[in-house]
Amino acid sequence: MDHPTSVLSAGPAGHPSVRIAAAGDLHVDASRADAAATALAAMAEDADVVLLAGDLTTHGEPAQAAFVADACRGLDVPVVTVLGNHDLHVDRGAEFAAVLRDAGVVVLDTEQPTAIVGECRVGVAGVKGFVGGFGGHTLPDFGERSLRELHAETGREVAALEAGLHEIATCPLRVALMHYAPTCETLVGEPPEIWSFLGSERLAAPVLEHRPDLVLHGHAHAGRLHGTIQGVPVYNVSLPVMGQDYWLFDLVATRSVPSSLH
Ligand SMILES: [Mn+2]
């Protein structure tokens, strides 16, 4: 299978660079465990860092997490992931994450939204993200407690993403990783009626503030691969969108890195 490389930036020779292999919506269960192991091994072979955009499994059973954990154990590159809604379906997220962490996978969430990995210290700020909608058709913070709790949950994800991006601000290369979409540009192809459930434009605010080198998400199986948030590249690496097991990104540092941050 072909794995095209998307060269996102061409910095001066000698600047820090990294090759990232990324995928989301693996939806692993017993029937897909072997295929996932093959794909993850290929990702580790081809890249310096593996990033997974959530929905690793179909239902979030810890036994399903073990399939992914076993596939990642022993890979000689860092694997960083966020969880998706499927990974939380049976409401055993903590156990699920523990199984992955036991295999050396870095699981990012609102409590731990930051990882710095690889030889050139790639900063990854990762959260699941959540729902809310786009372009004036957004969930308001109004009315029933249950509806307002949805709004608040998205707010917690946004705050953690902001904190994570702040923490990696001095890394030469920076990636924002999430499951839900921070822009509707990569949702084109999905019915507009469900865009509100596929992501939230509130997730774009920290991206705009910090302008990472790359934004990755999944979740939108019928969406589009590439979009931008005011010039910041966004890729929907959902497996059905890519039509292949993963996508490769070559990042080369171009900016001058601030030596300190307030
Ligand atoms: Mn999903």
CSV table of C-alpha atoms and ligand atoms in Angstrom, one decimal:
chain,number,residue,atom,x,y,z
A,1,MET,CA,0.0,0.0,0.0
A,2,ASP,CA,1.2,3.5,-0.8
A,3,HIS,CA,1.9,6.0,1.9
A,4,PRO,CA,2.3,9.4,0.4
A,5,THR,CA,4.2,12.0,2.3
A,6,SER,CA,2.9,15.4,2.9
A,7,VAL,CA,5.8,17.9,3.2
A,8,LEU,CA,4.3,20.6,5.2
A,9,SER,CA,7.2,22.9,5.7
A,10,ALA,CA,10.7,23.2,4.1
A,11,GLY,CA,12.9,24.8,6.6
A,12,PRO,CA,16.6,25.5,6.2
A,13,ALA,CA,19.0,22.5,6.1
A,14,GLY,CA,20.1,21.6,9.6
A,15,HIS,CA,17.0,22.7,11.3
A,16,PRO,CA,15.2,20.2,13.6
A,17,SER,CA,13.0,17.9,11.6
A,18,VAL,CA,10.7,14.9,12.2
A,19,ARG,CA,8.7,12.4,10.2
A,20,ILE,CA,5.3,11.7,11.8
A,21,ALA,CA,3.0,8.8,11.0
A,22,ALA,CA,-0.6,9.5,11.9
A,23,ALA,CA,-3.9,7.7,11.9
A,24,GLY,CA,-7.3,7.9,13.6
A,25,ASP,CA,-10.4,5.7,13.9
A,26,LEU,CA,-8.6,2.4,13.9
A,27,HIS,CA,-11.7,0.8,15.5
A,28,VAL,CA,-9.8,-2.3,16.7
A,29,ASP,CA,-11.6,-5.4,17.9
A,30,ALA,CA,-10.6,-9.0,17.9
A,31,SER,CA,-11.2,-9.2,14.2
A,32,ARG,CA,-8.9,-6.3,13.4
A,33,ALA,CA,-6.2,-6.8,15.9
A,34,ASP,CA,-3.7,-8.4,13.5
A,35,ALA,CA,-4.3,-5.8,10.8
A,36,ALA,CA,-3.8,-3.0,13.4
A,37,ALA,CA,-0.5,-4.6,14.6
A,38,THR,CA,0.7,-4.8,11.0
A,39,ALA,CA,-0.2,-1.1,10.4
A,40,LEU,CA,1.4,0.1,13.6
A,41,ALA,CA,4.6,-1.8,12.9
A,42,ALA,CA,4.7,-0.2,9.5
A,43,MET,CA,4.1,3.3,11.0
A,44,ALA,CA,7.0,2.8,13.4
A,45,GLU,CA,9.2,1.6,10.6
A,46,ASP,CA,8.5,4.6,8.4
A,47,ALA,CA,8.5,7.4,11.0
A,48,ASP,CA,10.2,8.9,14.0
A,49,VAL,CA,6.9,9.4,16.0
A,50,VAL,CA,3.5,7.7,15.8
A,51,LEU,CA,0.4,9.8,16.5
A,52,LEU,CA,-3.0,8.3,16.9
A,53,ALA,CA,-6.2,10.5,16.8
A,54,GLY,CA,-8.5,8.4,18.9
A,55,ASP,CA,-11.2,5.8,18.4
A,56,LEU,CA,-8.5,3.1,18.7
A,57,THR,CA,-11.2,0.5,19.4
A,58,THR,CA,-14.9,-0.2,18.6
A,59,HIS,CA,-16.3,0.0,22.2
A,60,GLY,CA,-13.5,0.9,24.7
A,61,GLU,CA,-13.3,-2.5,26.4
A,62,PRO,CA,-10.0,-2.8,28.2
A,63,ALA,CA,-9.5,-6.1,26.4
A,64,GLN,CA,-9.7,-4.2,23.1
A,65,ALA,CA,-7.2,-1.7,24.4
A,66,ALA,CA,-4.9,-4.7,25.0
A,67,PHE,CA,-4.9,-5.5,21.3
A,68,VAL,CA,-3.6,-2.0,20.6
A,69,ALA,CA,-1.2,-2.1,23.6
A,70,ASP,CA,0.3,-5.4,22.4
A,71,ALA,CA,0.8,-3.9,18.9
A,72,CYS,CA,2.6,-0.9,20.4
A,73,ARG,CA,4.7,-2.7,23.0
A,74,GLY,CA,8.2,-3.0,21.7
A,75,LEU,CA,7.9,-0.4,18.9
A,76,ASP,CA,11.1,1.6,19.0
A,77,VAL,CA,9.5,5.0,18.4
A,78,PRO,CA,7.2,7.0,20.7
A,79,VAL,CA,3.5,6.4,20.3
A,80,VAL,CA,1.2,9.2,21.4
A,81,THR,CA,-2.6,9.0,21.4
A,82,VAL,CA,-5.8,10.6,22.5
A,83,LEU,CA,-9.0,8.7,23.1
A,84,GLY,CA,-12.1,9.0,21.1
A,85,ASN,CA,-15.8,8.6,21.8
A,86,HIS,CA,-15.7,4.9,20.9
A,87,ASP,CA,-12.9,4.3,23.4
A,88,LEU,CA,-15.2,5.7,26.1
A,89,HIS,CA,-18.4,3.9,25.2
A,90,VAL,CA,-18.4,1.3,28.0
A,91,ASP,CA,-17.3,4.1,30.4
A,92,ARG,CA,-14.0,2.4,31.4
A,93,GLY,CA,-11.7,5.2,30.1
A,94,ALA,CA,-9.3,5.1,33.1
A,95,GLU,CA,-8.7,1.3,32.8
A,96,PHE,CA,-8.5,1.7,29.0
A,97,ALA,CA,-5.8,4.3,29.3
A,98,ALA,CA,-3.9,2.4,31.9
A,99,VAL,CA,-3.7,-0.7,29.6
A,100,LEU,CA,-2.1,1.5,26.9
A,101,ARG,CA,0.2,3.3,29.3
A,102,ASP,CA,1.4,0.0,30.6
A,103,ALA,CA,2.7,-0.7,27.1
A,104,GLY,CA,4.5,2.6,26.9
A,105,VAL,CA,1.9,4.5,24.9
A,106,VAL,CA,1.6,8.1,25.9
A,107,VAL,CA,-2.2,8.9,26.4
A,108,LEU,CA,-3.0,12.5,26.4
A,109,ASP,CA,-6.1,14.0,28.0
A,110,THR,CA,-7.3,17.0,30.0
A,111,GLU,CA,-5.3,15.9,33.0
A,112,GLN,CA,-2.1,15.3,31.0
A,113,PRO,CA,-2.4,17.2,27.7
A,114,THR,CA,1.3,17.4,26.9
A,115,ALA,CA,4.1,15.1,25.6
A,116,ILE,CA,7.5,16.0,24.3
A,117,VAL,CA,8.9,13.2,22.2
A,118,GLY,CA,11.6,12.3,19.7
A,119,GLU,CA,15.2,13.4,19.2
A,120,CYS,CA,14.2,16.9,18.2
A,121,ARG,CA,11.7,17.3,21.1
A,122,VAL,CA,8.5,17.4,19.2
A,123,GLY,CA,5.8,18.9,21.4
A,124,VAL,CA,2.4,17.3,21.2
A,125,ALA,CA,-0.6,18.9,22.9
A,126,GLY,CA,-3.5,16.4,22.9
A,127,VAL,CA,-7.1,16.2,24.0
A,128,LYS,CA,-10.1,14.3,22.9
A,129,GLY,CA,-12.1,17.5,22.1
A,130,PHE,CA,-15.8,17.4,22.0
A,131,VAL,CA,-19.0,18.6,20.3
A,132,GLY,CA,-20.5,22.0,19.7
A,133,GLY,CA,-20.7,23.0,16.1
A,134,PHE,CA,-19.4,25.6,13.7
A,135,GLY,CA,-20.2,28.9,11.9
A,136,GLY,CA,-22.9,30.4,14.0
A,137,HIS,CA,-24.7,27.1,14.4
A,138,THR,CA,-23.2,26.3,17.8
A,139,LEU,CA,-24.4,24.8,21.1
A,140,PRO,CA,-25.1,27.7,23.5
A,141,ASP,CA,-24.3,27.8,27.2
A,142,PHE,CA,-28.0,28.1,28.0
A,143,GLY,CA,-31.0,26.2,29.3
A,144,GLU,CA,-31.1,22.7,30.8
A,145,ARG,CA,-28.3,21.6,33.1
A,146,SER,CA,-27.6,18.6,30.8
A,147,LEU,CA,-27.1,20.8,27.7
A,148,ARG,CA,-25.0,23.3,29.6
A,149,GLU,CA,-22.8,20.4,30.8
A,150,LEU,CA,-22.0,19.5,27.2
A,151,HIS,CA,-20.9,23.1,26.7
A,152,ALA,CA,-18.8,22.9,29.8
A,153,GLU,CA,-17.2,19.7,28.8
A,154,THR,CA,-16.1,21.2,25.5
A,155,GLY,CA,-14.8,24.1,27.5
A,156,ARG,CA,-12.6,21.8,29.7
A,157,GLU,CA,-11.2,20.3,26.5
A,158,VAL,CA,-10.4,23.7,25.0
A,159,ALA,CA,-8.8,24.8,28.2
A,160,ALA,CA,-6.6,21.7,28.4
A,161,LEU,CA,-5.6,22.1,24.7
A,162,GLU,CA,-4.7,25.7,25.5
A,163,ALA,CA,-2.6,24.7,28.5
A,164,GLY,CA,-0.9,21.9,26.4
A,165,LEU,CA,0.0,24.3,23.6
A,166,HIS,CA,1.3,26.8,26.1
A,167,GLU,CA,3.5,24.2,27.7
A,168,ILE,CA,5.1,23.1,24.4
A,169,ALA,CA,5.5,26.7,23.1
A,170,THR,CA,9.3,26.5,23.2
A,171,CYS,CA,9.5,23.1,21.3
A,172,PRO,CA,11.0,23.5,17.8
A,173,LEU,CA,8.1,21.6,16.3
A,174,ARG,CA,4.5,21.5,17.7
A,175,VAL,CA,1.5,19.4,16.9
A,176,ALA,CA,-2.1,19.6,18.2
A,177,LEU,CA,-3.7,16.2,18.4
A,178,MET,CA,-7.4,15.6,19.0
A,179,HIS,CA,-10.3,13.3,18.1
A,180,TYR,CA,-13.0,15.8,17.4
A,181,ALA,CA,-12.6,18.4,14.6
A,182,PRO,CA,-11.6,22.0,15.4
A,183,THR,CA,-12.7,23.2,12.0
A,184,CYS,CA,-15.6,22.3,9.6
A,185,GLU,CA,-13.2,22.5,6.6
A,186,THR,CA,-12.3,18.9,7.1
A,187,LEU,CA,-15.9,17.9,7.7
A,188,VAL,CA,-17.0,18.6,4.1
A,189,GLY,CA,-18.6,15.4,2.8
A,190,GLU,CA,-20.3,14.7,6.1
A,191,PRO,CA,-24.0,15.8,6.4
A,192,PRO,CA,-24.0,19.4,7.7
A,193,GLU,CA,-26.8,18.3,10.1
A,194,ILE,CA,-24.3,16.3,12.2
A,195,TRP,CA,-21.3,18.7,12.1
A,196,SER,CA,-22.3,19.9,15.6
A,197,PHE,CA,-21.6,16.4,16.8
A,198,LEU,CA,-18.3,16.1,15.0
A,199,GLY,CA,-16.4,18.9,16.6
A,200,SER,CA,-16.4,22.5,17.9
A,201,GLU,CA,-15.0,25.7,16.5
A,202,ARG,CA,-14.1,26.5,20.1
A,203,LEU,CA,-11.2,24.1,19.7
A,204,ALA,CA,-9.7,26.4,17.1
A,205,ALA,CA,-9.1,29.3,19.5
A,206,PRO,CA,-6.0,27.8,21.1
A,207,VAL,CA,-4.8,26.7,17.7
A,208,LEU,CA,-5.1,30.3,16.4
A,209,GLU,CA,-3.3,31.6,19.5
A,210,HIS,CA,-0.4,29.3,19.3
A,211,ARG,CA,-0.3,28.3,15.6
A,212,PRO,CA,1.3,24.8,15.9
A,213,ASP,CA,3.0,23.3,12.9
A,214,LEU,CA,0.3,20.7,12.4
A,215,VAL,CA,-3.2,19.9,13.7
A,216,LEU,CA,-4.5,16.4,13.5
A,217,HIS,CA,-7.9,15.0,14.2
A,218,GLY,CA,-10.2,12.0,13.3
A,219,HIS,CA,-13.8,11.1,14.0
A,220,ALA,CA,-15.2,12.4,10.6
A,221,HIS,CA,-15.1,9.3,8.5
A,222,ALA,CA,-16.8,10.9,5.5
A,223,GLY,CA,-14.9,14.2,5.8
A,224,ARG,CA,-12.0,15.6,3.9
A,225,LEU,CA,-8.3,15.1,4.5
A,226,HIS,CA,-7.0,18.6,4.5
A,227,GLY,CA,-8.1,22.0,5.7
A,228,THR,CA,-6.7,25.0,7.5
A,229,ILE,CA,-7.4,27.2,10.5
A,230,GLN,CA,-6.3,30.6,9.1
A,231,GLY,CA,-3.2,29.1,7.5
A,232,VAL,CA,-2.5,26.4,10.1
A,233,PRO,CA,-2.6,23.0,8.4
A,234,VAL,CA,-5.3,20.7,9.7
A,235,TYR,CA,-5.5,17.0,8.6
A,236,ASN,CA,-8.4,14.6,9.3
A,237,VAL,CA,-6.5,11.4,9.5
A,238,SER,CA,-9.6,9.2,9.9
A,239,LEU,CA,-8.8,5.8,8.2
A,240,PRO,CA,-11.8,5.9,5.8
A,241,VAL,CA,-10.8,9.5,4.7
A,242,MET,CA,-7.2,8.5,4.1
A,243,GLY,CA,-8.1,5.3,2.3
A,244,GLN,CA,-4.8,3.8,3.6
A,245,ASP,CA,-3.4,2.8,7.0
A,246,TYR,CA,-1.7,6.1,7.8
A,247,TRP,CA,-0.3,9.4,6.5
A,248,LEU,CA,3.2,10.6,6.8
A,249,PHE,CA,4.1,14.2,7.6
A,250,ASP,CA,7.6,15.7,7.3
A,251,LEU,CA,8.0,18.7,9.6
A,252,VAL,CA,11.0,21.0,9.5
A,253,ALA,CA,11.4,23.7,12.0
A,254,THR,CA,11.2,27.1,10.4
A,255,ARG,CA,10.4,29.6,13.2
A,256,SER,CA,12.7,31.1,15.7
A,257,VAL,CA,11.9,29.4,19.0
A,258,PRO,CA,11.2,31.7,22.0
A,259,SER,CA,13.7,31.1,24.7
A,260,SER,CA,11.2,31.8,27.5
A,261,LEU,CA,7.5,32.2,27.8
A,262,HIS,CA,5.3,33.9,30.3
B,1,MN,MN,-15.3,9.0,16.8
